[in-house]
mmCIF file of C-alpha atoms in Angstrom:
data_model
loop_
_atom_site.group_PDB
_atom_site.id
_atom_site.type_symbol
_atom_site.label_atom_id
_atom_site.label_comp_id
_atom_site.label_asym_id
_atom_site.label_seq_id
_atom_site.Cartn_x
_atom_site.Cartn_y
_atom_site.Cartn_z
ATOM 1 C CA MET A 232 0.000 0.000 0.000
ATOM 2 C CA LYS A 233 1.361 3.391 -1.002
ATOM 3 C CA VAL A 234 0.270 6.213 1.314
ATOM 4 C CA LEU A 235 0.770 9.883 0.500
ATOM 5 C CA THR A 236 0.781 11.717 3.831
ATOM 6 C CA VAL A 237 0.245 15.482 3.950
ATOM 7 C CA VAL A 238 1.448 17.532 6.927
ATOM 8 C CA GLY A 239 2.074 21.219 7.351
ATOM 9 C CA ALA A 240 1.831 22.357 10.961
ATOM 10 C CA ARG A 241 3.395 21.414 14.277
ATOM 11 C CA PRO A 242 0.461 19.374 15.681
ATOM 12 C CA GLN A 243 0.342 17.325 12.490
ATOM 13 C CA PHE A 244 4.009 16.402 12.758
ATOM 14 C CA VAL A 245 3.297 14.944 16.194
ATOM 15 C CA LYS A 246 0.277 12.949 15.007
ATOM 16 C CA ALA A 247 1.913 11.782 11.797
ATOM 17 C CA ALA A 248 4.991 10.545 13.633
ATOM 18 C CA VAL A 249 3.275 7.532 15.190
ATOM 19 C CA VAL A 250 1.439 6.503 12.017
ATOM 20 C CA SER A 251 4.617 6.935 9.951
ATOM 21 C CA ARG A 252 6.492 4.669 12.347
ATOM 22 C CA GLU A 253 3.781 2.017 12.017
ATOM 23 C CA LEU A 254 3.779 2.227 8.221
ATOM 24 C CA ARG A 255 7.551 2.010 8.034
ATOM 25 C CA ARG A 256 7.668 -0.789 10.588
ATOM 26 C CA LYS A 257 5.797 -2.808 7.978
ATOM 27 C CA ARG A 258 7.844 -1.475 5.079
ATOM 28 C CA ASN A 259 7.620 -4.790 3.234
ATOM 29 C CA ASP A 260 3.894 -4.185 2.867
ATOM 30 C CA HIS A 261 3.650 -0.384 2.823
ATOM 31 C CA GLU A 262 5.347 2.686 1.384
ATOM 32 C CA GLU A 263 4.872 6.245 2.626
ATOM 33 C CA VAL A 264 5.463 9.421 0.624
ATOM 34 C CA LEU A 265 5.604 12.373 3.033
ATOM 35 C CA VAL A 266 4.647 15.823 1.730
ATOM 36 C CA HIS A 267 5.280 18.904 3.895
ATOM 37 C CA THR A 268 3.322 21.905 2.644
ATOM 38 C CA GLY A 269 5.530 24.382 4.466
ATOM 39 C CA GLN A 270 2.581 25.923 6.346
ATOM 40 C CA HIS A 271 4.834 26.106 9.410
ATOM 41 C CA TYR A 272 8.058 27.327 7.909
ATOM 42 C CA ASP A 273 9.922 28.455 11.029
ATOM 43 C CA GLU A 274 12.740 25.992 11.803
ATOM 44 C CA GLU A 275 11.730 25.739 15.476
ATOM 45 C CA LEU A 276 8.151 24.918 14.479
ATOM 46 C CA SER A 277 8.971 22.557 11.645
ATOM 47 C CA GLU A 278 12.325 21.012 10.789
ATOM 48 C CA VAL A 279 13.367 20.381 14.379
ATOM 49 C CA PHE A 280 10.239 18.277 14.854
ATOM 50 C CA PHE A 281 11.237 15.856 12.139
ATOM 51 C CA GLU A 282 14.493 15.251 14.010
ATOM 52 C CA GLU A 283 13.006 15.089 17.485
ATOM 53 C CA LEU A 284 10.109 12.789 16.612
ATOM 54 C CA SER A 285 12.185 10.489 14.420
ATOM 55 C CA ILE A 286 10.074 11.278 11.370
ATOM 56 C CA PRO A 287 11.847 10.687 8.064
ATOM 57 C CA ARG A 288 12.659 13.835 6.118
ATOM 58 C CA PRO A 289 9.772 14.838 3.820
ATOM 59 C CA ASP A 290 9.980 13.549 0.292
ATOM 60 C CA TYR A 291 8.617 16.911 -0.822
ATOM 61 C CA ASN A 292 8.419 20.377 0.764
ATOM 62 C CA LEU A 293 6.078 22.741 -1.049
ATOM 63 C CA GLY A 294 7.480 25.723 0.867
ATOM 64 C CA VAL A 295 4.203 27.641 0.811
ATOM 65 C CA GLY A 296 4.794 29.630 4.009
ATOM 66 C CA SER A 297 2.529 32.199 5.623
ATOM 67 C CA LYS A 298 -0.138 33.853 3.461
ATOM 68 C CA SER A 299 -3.833 34.677 3.619
ATOM 69 C CA HIS A 300 -6.068 31.625 3.955
ATOM 70 C CA GLY A 301 -7.124 31.759 0.312
ATOM 71 C CA LYS A 302 -3.668 32.228 -1.191
ATOM 72 C CA GLN A 303 -2.092 29.651 1.101
ATOM 73 C CA THR A 304 -4.744 27.020 0.380
ATOM 74 C CA ALA A 305 -4.629 27.693 -3.358
ATOM 75 C CA GLU A 306 -0.856 27.283 -3.565
ATOM 76 C CA MET A 307 -1.018 24.086 -1.532
ATOM 77 C CA LEU A 308 -3.815 22.750 -3.734
ATOM 78 C CA ALA A 309 -1.803 23.293 -6.900
ATOM 79 C CA GLY A 310 1.322 21.703 -5.443
ATOM 80 C CA LEU A 311 -0.479 18.727 -3.927
ATOM 81 C CA GLU A 312 -2.391 17.995 -7.112
ATOM 82 C CA THR A 313 0.932 17.600 -8.913
ATOM 83 C CA LYS A 314 2.403 15.345 -6.226
ATOM 84 C CA ILE A 315 -0.659 13.091 -6.137
ATOM 85 C CA GLU A 316 -0.579 12.793 -9.908
ATOM 86 C CA ASP A 317 3.158 12.027 -9.960
ATOM 87 C CA GLU A 318 3.117 9.512 -7.068
ATOM 88 C CA ASN A 319 -0.214 7.808 -7.818
ATOM 89 C CA PRO A 320 -0.763 6.663 -4.196
ATOM 90 C CA ASP A 321 -3.345 4.128 -3.033
ATOM 91 C CA VAL A 322 -4.611 6.592 -0.420
ATOM 92 C CA VAL A 323 -4.055 10.230 0.629
ATOM 93 C CA LEU A 324 -3.786 10.640 4.420
ATOM 94 C CA VAL A 325 -4.460 13.951 6.185
ATOM 95 C CA TYR A 326 -4.593 15.089 9.795
ATOM 96 C CA GLY A 327 -6.686 17.585 11.715
ATOM 97 C CA ASP A 328 -8.029 20.957 10.683
ATOM 98 C CA THR A 329 -5.419 23.065 8.893
ATOM 99 C CA ASN A 330 -5.341 24.649 5.449
ATOM 100 C CA SER A 331 -2.909 21.878 4.496
ATOM 101 C CA THR A 332 -5.602 19.305 5.265
ATOM 102 C CA LEU A 333 -8.294 21.147 3.314
ATOM 103 C CA ALA A 334 -6.031 21.633 0.284
ATOM 104 C CA ALA A 335 -5.163 17.921 0.224
ATOM 105 C CA ALA A 336 -8.842 17.024 0.612
ATOM 106 C CA ILE A 337 -9.833 19.151 -2.385
ATOM 107 C CA ALA A 338 -6.976 17.795 -4.491
ATOM 108 C CA ALA A 339 -7.773 14.165 -3.639
ATOM 109 C CA SER A 340 -11.495 14.629 -4.276
ATOM 110 C CA LYS A 341 -10.740 15.560 -7.893
ATOM 111 C CA MET A 342 -8.481 12.553 -8.464
ATOM 112 C CA GLU A 343 -8.404 8.777 -8.074
ATOM 113 C CA PRO A 344 -7.016 7.955 -4.600
ATOM 114 C CA PRO A 345 -9.384 7.857 -1.619
ATOM 115 C CA LEU A 346 -8.959 10.453 1.127
ATOM 116 C CA ALA A 347 -8.455 9.304 4.729
ATOM 117 C CA HIS A 348 -8.916 11.864 7.511
ATOM 118 C CA VAL A 349 -7.383 11.329 10.951
ATOM 119 C CA GLU A 350 -9.362 13.187 13.670
ATOM 120 C CA ALA A 351 -12.541 13.045 11.624
ATOM 121 C CA GLY A 352 -15.734 14.199 13.317
ATOM 122 C CA MET A 353 -14.213 16.712 15.695
ATOM 123 C CA ARG A 354 -16.503 19.720 16.105
ATOM 124 C CA SER A 355 -16.352 22.778 18.341
ATOM 125 C CA GLY A 356 -19.583 24.388 17.142
ATOM 126 C CA SER A 357 -17.799 27.646 16.264
ATOM 127 C CA ASP A 358 -17.259 29.505 12.996
ATOM 128 C CA ILE A 359 -13.451 29.501 13.147
ATOM 129 C CA PRO A 360 -11.544 28.574 9.949
ATOM 130 C CA GLU A 361 -10.409 25.291 11.500
ATOM 131 C CA GLU A 362 -14.038 24.192 11.880
ATOM 132 C CA THR A 363 -14.725 24.918 8.214
ATOM 133 C CA ASN A 364 -11.686 22.859 7.242
ATOM 134 C CA ARG A 365 -12.841 19.922 9.376
ATOM 135 C CA VAL A 366 -16.380 19.868 8.017
ATOM 136 C CA LEU A 367 -15.378 20.179 4.369
ATOM 137 C CA THR A 368 -12.690 17.519 4.716
ATOM 138 C CA ASP A 369 -15.067 15.065 6.386
ATOM 139 C CA HIS A 370 -17.784 15.568 3.780
ATOM 140 C CA GLY A 371 -15.262 15.066 0.997
ATOM 141 C CA GLY A 372 -13.490 12.148 2.648
ATOM 142 C CA ASP A 373 -13.719 8.434 1.965
ATOM 143 C CA LEU A 374 -12.262 7.030 5.199
ATOM 144 C CA LEU A 375 -13.200 8.932 8.351
ATOM 145 C CA LEU A 376 -10.969 7.926 11.257
ATOM 146 C CA ALA A 377 -12.678 9.125 14.417
ATOM 147 C CA PRO A 378 -10.739 9.563 17.680
ATOM 148 C CA SER A 379 -13.686 9.461 20.106
ATOM 149 C CA PRO A 380 -17.325 8.354 20.480
ATOM 150 C CA ASP A 381 -18.372 12.016 20.383
ATOM 151 C CA ALA A 382 -16.695 12.373 16.975
ATOM 152 C CA LEU A 383 -18.674 9.360 15.732
ATOM 153 C CA ASP A 384 -21.893 11.003 16.922
ATOM 154 C CA ASN A 385 -21.021 14.254 15.146
ATOM 155 C CA LEU A 386 -20.471 12.466 11.844
ATOM 156 C CA GLU A 387 -23.740 10.572 12.156
ATOM 157 C CA ARG A 388 -25.641 13.803 12.893
ATOM 158 C CA GLU A 389 -24.249 15.220 9.655
ATOM 159 C CA GLY A 390 -25.384 12.152 7.723
ATOM 160 C CA ILE A 391 -21.914 10.644 7.339
ATOM 161 C CA THR A 392 -22.090 6.928 8.068
ATOM 162 C CA GLU A 393 -20.081 5.218 5.314
ATOM 163 C CA GLY A 394 -16.343 4.765 5.646
ATOM 164 C CA VAL A 395 -16.430 5.749 9.333
ATOM 165 C CA HIS A 396 -14.111 3.961 11.771
ATOM 166 C CA PHE A 397 -13.399 4.498 15.462
ATOM 167 C CA THR A 398 -9.625 4.242 15.833
ATOM 168 C CA GLY A 399 -8.877 6.138 19.025
ATOM 169 C CA ASP A 400 -6.672 9.188 19.121
ATOM 170 C CA VAL A 401 -3.170 9.192 17.602
ATOM 171 C CA GLY A 402 -2.373 12.063 19.952
ATOM 172 C CA TYR A 403 -2.521 9.594 22.809
ATOM 173 C CA ASP A 404 -0.098 7.287 20.990
ATOM 174 C CA ALA A 405 2.272 10.208 20.444
ATOM 175 C CA LEU A 406 2.006 11.390 24.030
ATOM 176 C CA LEU A 407 2.818 7.949 25.441
ATOM 177 C CA TRP A 408 5.877 7.765 23.159
ATOM 178 C CA ALA A 409 7.049 11.252 24.092
ATOM 179 C CA ARG A 410 6.452 10.876 27.817
ATOM 180 C CA GLU A 411 8.969 8.041 27.940
ATOM 181 C CA ARG A 412 11.452 10.332 26.171
ATOM 182 C CA ALA A 413 10.540 13.674 27.777
ATOM 183 C CA ASP A 414 13.450 16.095 27.989
ATOM 184 C CA GLU A 415 13.297 17.274 31.592
ATOM 185 C CA SER A 416 16.461 19.343 31.230
ATOM 186 C CA VAL A 417 14.140 22.169 30.188
ATOM 187 C CA LEU A 418 13.039 22.527 33.825
ATOM 188 C CA SER A 419 16.545 23.354 35.001
ATOM 189 C CA ASP A 420 17.197 25.455 31.906
ATOM 190 C CA VAL A 421 14.213 27.651 32.734
ATOM 191 C CA GLY A 422 14.874 27.436 36.485
ATOM 192 C CA ILE A 423 11.572 25.972 37.604
ATOM 193 C CA ALA A 424 10.455 23.117 39.825
ATOM 194 C CA ALA A 425 7.630 20.659 39.232
ATOM 195 C CA GLU A 426 4.135 21.698 40.364
ATOM 196 C CA GLU A 427 5.326 25.249 41.155
ATOM 197 C CA PHE A 428 4.596 26.978 37.849
ATOM 198 C CA VAL A 429 1.876 27.617 35.290
ATOM 199 C CA LEU A 430 2.504 26.714 31.657
ATOM 200 C CA ALA A 431 0.873 28.965 29.053
ATOM 201 C CA THR A 432 0.469 28.908 25.281
ATOM 202 C CA VAL A 433 -1.355 31.491 23.157
ATOM 203 C CA HIS A 434 -1.358 31.310 19.379
ATOM 204 C CA ARG A 435 -4.868 31.364 17.874
ATOM 205 C CA ASP A 436 -5.515 34.463 15.811
ATOM 206 C CA THR A 437 -8.826 35.057 17.613
ATOM 207 C CA ASN A 438 -6.690 35.833 20.678
ATOM 208 C CA THR A 439 -3.383 37.091 19.287
ATOM 209 C CA ASP A 440 -4.856 39.434 16.654
ATOM 210 C CA ASP A 441 -7.318 41.094 19.027
ATOM 211 C CA PRO A 442 -5.482 43.547 21.322
ATOM 212 C CA GLU A 443 -8.249 43.574 23.930
ATOM 213 C CA ARG A 444 -8.390 39.787 24.190
ATOM 214 C CA LEU A 445 -4.612 39.466 24.206
ATOM 215 C CA GLU A 446 -4.207 42.103 26.929
ATOM 216 C CA ALA A 447 -6.943 40.512 29.065
ATOM 217 C CA ILE A 448 -5.229 37.111 28.842
ATOM 218 C CA LEU A 449 -1.810 38.578 29.513
ATOM 219 C CA SER A 450 -2.983 40.609 32.520
ATOM 220 C CA ALA A 451 -4.698 37.588 34.073
ATOM 221 C CA LEU A 452 -1.569 35.477 33.639
ATOM 222 C CA ALA A 453 0.552 38.247 35.154
ATOM 223 C CA ASP A 454 -1.663 38.363 38.257
ATOM 224 C CA ASP A 455 -1.080 34.721 39.175
ATOM 225 C CA PRO A 456 1.386 34.474 42.094
ATOM 226 C CA ARG A 457 3.177 31.517 40.518
ATOM 227 C CA ARG A 458 5.698 31.785 37.730
ATOM 228 C CA VAL A 459 4.025 31.607 34.345
ATOM 229 C CA VAL A 460 6.170 30.067 31.613
ATOM 230 C CA LEU A 461 5.160 31.067 28.090
ATOM 231 C CA PRO A 462 7.001 29.438 25.159
ATOM 232 C CA ALA A 463 6.157 32.187 22.694
ATOM 233 C CA HIS A 464 4.946 31.332 19.211
ATOM 234 C CA PRO A 465 6.443 33.734 16.608
ATOM 235 C CA ARG A 466 3.026 35.185 15.712
ATOM 236 C CA THR A 467 2.352 35.794 19.407
ATOM 237 C CA VAL A 468 5.623 37.718 19.776
ATOM 238 C CA ASP A 469 4.776 39.798 16.700
ATOM 239 C CA CYS A 470 1.364 40.669 18.130
ATOM 240 C CA LEU A 471 2.735 41.488 21.584
ATOM 241 C CA GLU A 472 5.155 43.898 19.963
ATOM 242 C CA ALA A 473 2.560 45.379 17.606
ATOM 243 C CA PHE A 474 0.131 46.081 20.466
ATOM 244 C CA GLY A 475 2.757 47.420 22.876
ATOM 245 C CA LEU A 476 2.399 44.445 25.228
ATOM 246 C CA TYR A 477 5.792 42.827 24.861
ATOM 247 C CA GLU A 478 7.452 44.704 27.738
ATOM 248 C CA LEU A 479 4.608 43.703 30.070
ATOM 249 C CA ALA A 480 4.916 40.076 29.027
ATOM 250 C CA GLU A 481 8.690 40.104 29.378
ATOM 251 C CA ARG A 482 8.480 41.728 32.821
ATOM 252 C CA GLU A 483 5.666 39.658 34.326
ATOM 253 C CA LEU A 484 6.050 36.266 32.635
ATOM 254 C CA THR A 485 8.911 33.885 31.867
ATOM 255 C CA LEU A 486 9.071 34.085 28.082
ATOM 256 C CA THR A 487 11.023 31.401 26.252
ATOM 257 C CA ASP A 488 11.607 30.526 22.630
ATOM 258 C CA PRO A 489 9.408 27.735 21.243
ATOM 259 C CA VAL A 490 10.481 24.387 22.691
ATOM 260 C CA GLY A 491 10.664 20.946 21.136
ATOM 261 C CA TYR A 492 7.889 18.443 21.662
ATOM 262 C CA ARG A 493 9.770 16.320 24.191
ATOM 263 C CA GLN A 494 10.637 19.458 26.161
ATOM 264 C CA PHE A 495 7.054 20.674 25.973
ATOM 265 C CA VAL A 496 5.779 17.342 27.266
ATOM 266 C CA ALA A 497 8.173 17.641 30.226
ATOM 267 C CA LEU A 498 6.843 21.136 30.985
ATOM 268 C CA LEU A 499 3.225 20.071 30.607
ATOM 269 C CA ASP A 500 3.702 17.000 32.797
ATOM 270 C CA SER A 501 5.340 19.100 35.526
ATOM 271 C CA ALA A 502 3.060 22.159 35.516
ATOM 272 C CA ALA A 503 0.534 22.807 38.276
ATOM 273 C CA VAL A 504 -1.882 23.962 35.578
ATOM 274 C CA VAL A 505 -1.712 24.773 31.869
ATOM 275 C CA THR A 506 -3.480 27.701 30.228
ATOM 276 C CA THR A 507 -3.878 27.517 26.465
ATOM 277 C CA ASP A 508 -5.945 28.120 23.348
ATOM 278 C CA SER A 509 -4.590 25.027 21.612
ATOM 279 C CA GLY A 510 -6.820 22.053 20.949
ATOM 280 C CA GLY A 511 -3.901 19.647 21.115
ATOM 281 C CA VAL A 512 -2.605 20.979 24.419
ATOM 282 C CA GLN A 513 -6.030 20.576 26.047
ATOM 283 C CA LYS A 514 -5.973 16.919 25.147
ATOM 284 C CA GLU A 515 -2.321 16.366 26.070
ATOM 285 C CA ALA A 516 -2.961 17.938 29.466
ATOM 286 C CA PHE A 517 -5.855 15.520 29.929
ATOM 287 C CA PHE A 518 -3.604 12.559 29.104
ATOM 288 C CA LEU A 519 -0.959 13.796 31.578
ATOM 289 C CA ASP A 520 -3.403 14.568 34.424
ATOM 290 C CA THR A 521 -2.625 18.297 34.308
ATOM 291 C CA PRO A 522 -5.599 20.623 34.931
ATOM 292 C CA CYS A 523 -6.260 22.897 31.955
ATOM 293 C CA VAL A 524 -7.718 26.398 31.524
ATOM 294 C CA THR A 525 -8.629 27.183 27.919
ATOM 295 C CA PHE A 526 -8.782 30.657 26.357
ATOM 296 C CA ARG A 527 -11.696 29.699 24.118
ATOM 297 C CA GLU A 528 -15.477 29.731 24.381
ATOM 298 C CA GLU A 529 -15.780 26.231 22.886
ATOM 299 C CA THR A 530 -13.722 23.106 22.327
ATOM 300 C CA GLU A 531 -13.609 20.040 20.096
ATOM 301 C CA TRP A 532 -12.481 17.950 23.041
ATOM 302 C CA VAL A 533 -15.732 18.140 24.980
ATOM 303 C CA GLU A 534 -14.880 15.109 27.116
ATOM 304 C CA THR A 535 -12.083 17.045 28.815
ATOM 305 C CA VAL A 536 -14.590 19.692 29.956
ATOM 306 C CA GLU A 537 -17.391 17.305 30.882
ATOM 307 C CA SER A 538 -15.032 15.325 33.122
ATOM 308 C CA GLY A 539 -13.826 18.443 34.959
ATOM 309 C CA TRP A 540 -10.226 18.430 33.702
ATOM 310 C CA ASN A 541 -10.633 21.469 31.453
ATOM 311 C CA THR A 542 -12.344 24.842 31.984
ATOM 312 C CA LEU A 543 -13.357 27.138 29.126
ATOM 313 C CA VAL A 544 -12.866 30.813 29.988
ATOM 314 C CA GLY A 545 -12.517 32.671 26.682
ATOM 315 C CA ALA A 546 -10.640 35.935 27.193
ATOM 316 C CA ASP A 547 -12.563 36.937 30.328
ATOM 317 C CA GLY A 548 -9.867 38.124 32.714
ATOM 318 C CA GLU A 549 -11.771 37.390 35.899
ATOM 319 C CA ALA A 550 -12.831 33.958 34.678
ATOM 320 C CA ILE A 551 -9.204 33.178 33.811
ATOM 321 C CA ARG A 552 -7.962 34.256 37.236
ATOM 322 C CA ARG A 553 -10.660 32.253 39.012
ATOM 323 C CA ALA A 554 -10.112 29.121 36.930
ATOM 324 C CA MET A 555 -6.343 29.241 37.425
ATOM 325 C CA ARG A 556 -6.791 29.687 41.166
ATOM 326 C CA ASP A 557 -9.376 26.927 41.504
ATOM 327 C CA ALA A 558 -7.836 24.376 39.121
ATOM 328 C CA THR A 559 -7.578 20.953 40.765
ATOM 329 C CA LYS A 560 -7.298 17.345 39.658
ATOM 330 C CA PRO A 561 -10.673 15.565 39.659
ATOM 331 C CA ASP A 562 -10.841 12.246 41.464
ATOM 332 C CA GLU A 563 -11.739 10.322 38.291
ATOM 333 C CA LYS A 564 -10.960 10.485 34.588
ATOM 334 C CA PRO A 565 -12.725 8.708 31.697
ATOM 335 C CA ALA A 566 -10.866 7.128 28.786
ATOM 336 C CA PRO A 567 -12.743 8.239 25.644
ATOM 337 C CA TYR A 568 -9.752 8.389 23.299
ATOM 338 C CA GLY A 569 -8.759 4.761 23.038
ATOM 339 C CA ASP A 570 -5.853 2.802 24.471
ATOM 340 C CA GLY A 571 -2.800 4.282 22.764
ATOM 341 C CA ASN A 572 -2.863 1.948 19.747
ATOM 342 C CA ALA A 573 -4.635 4.219 17.257
ATOM 343 C CA ALA A 574 -1.774 4.163 14.730
ATOM 344 C CA GLU A 575 -1.959 0.406 14.394
ATOM 345 C CA ARG A 576 -5.722 0.553 13.839
ATOM 346 C CA ILE A 577 -5.384 3.341 11.268
ATOM 347 C CA VAL A 578 -2.884 1.391 9.185
ATOM 348 C CA GLU A 579 -5.114 -1.673 9.391
ATOM 349 C CA VAL A 580 -8.158 0.315 8.202
ATOM 350 C CA LEU A 581 -6.195 1.818 5.301
ATOM 351 C CA ALA A 582 -4.860 -1.558 4.227
ATOM 352 C CA ASN A 583 -8.275 -3.215 4.379
ATOM 353 C CA ALA A 584 -9.932 -0.356 2.493
ATOM 354 C CA THR A 585 -7.378 -0.379 -0.329
ATOM 355 C CA GLY A 586 -7.232 -4.161 -0.467
ATOM 356 C CA ILE A 587 -3.468 -4.191 -0.021
#
């Protein structure tokens, strides 16, 4: 079976790593062609991940870079159409909710190979671009690989019942792999001790591009008596500087450069609480038993909220302060995302569906 895998952003590198390892473990039966769209083009957000996660170097890098949604998706679509035509894969495999995923979905829908979508069925109920990408990809997909029972329900509500498979969440596979290899040297590098700090990430444009929301989040973080460690995404730094908030952040928080995945897992595992607007971090915190406070009004990972491990606060400063102060570990935790063997199930589904 020949699989053409499309990745473009940091979370996808993490998810793709475990499936790539499974495909290549059975290299006598399967071949993977890895295409990197270049959506994340910063070295610290891209190339370093291929090294750290033991992902083979991409066979192709489209080098699209940062552009408006329309221009970025269009350039990816043109490049991916050519690669699919040249490689003639048995299946095109995409992950998550990015423009890279949507572009690959459109390209595959116009051509022969079936489209398989990892994280199919995830819905937040919002009108963010990521939600549009998810819905369009699922409705154009052939194999919908759902990570949770809730995702299965969402697909069924939208009338999608064929080609649907519950596989569990590849993020759990990746987290288990990384936890065994977590780079705890980052704690001493930053000068922090376990359970004595708050970890923060802010990168969604709904927060970073709105000066009022960004200032509200920043002020709430600054008011927490514990050290707040913020590995700063490049777009976040740009926005802090543009809105005159960088000096406040530098003075009140512990700003660091972006960290590698194994370092981030060490920070997340050791934090008293994590505050974030990332979908992936909400889920990783859940896996690691770290209470989470989310700077969004909705989430795809509803199980984390329903079980009490995650609190949605938007950019309401007082709600952020209260949630950070009150964050505790619930006595129980469900297991809706499978058993850490999603990659194996995904490869099995792909092989069965292609008859190879």
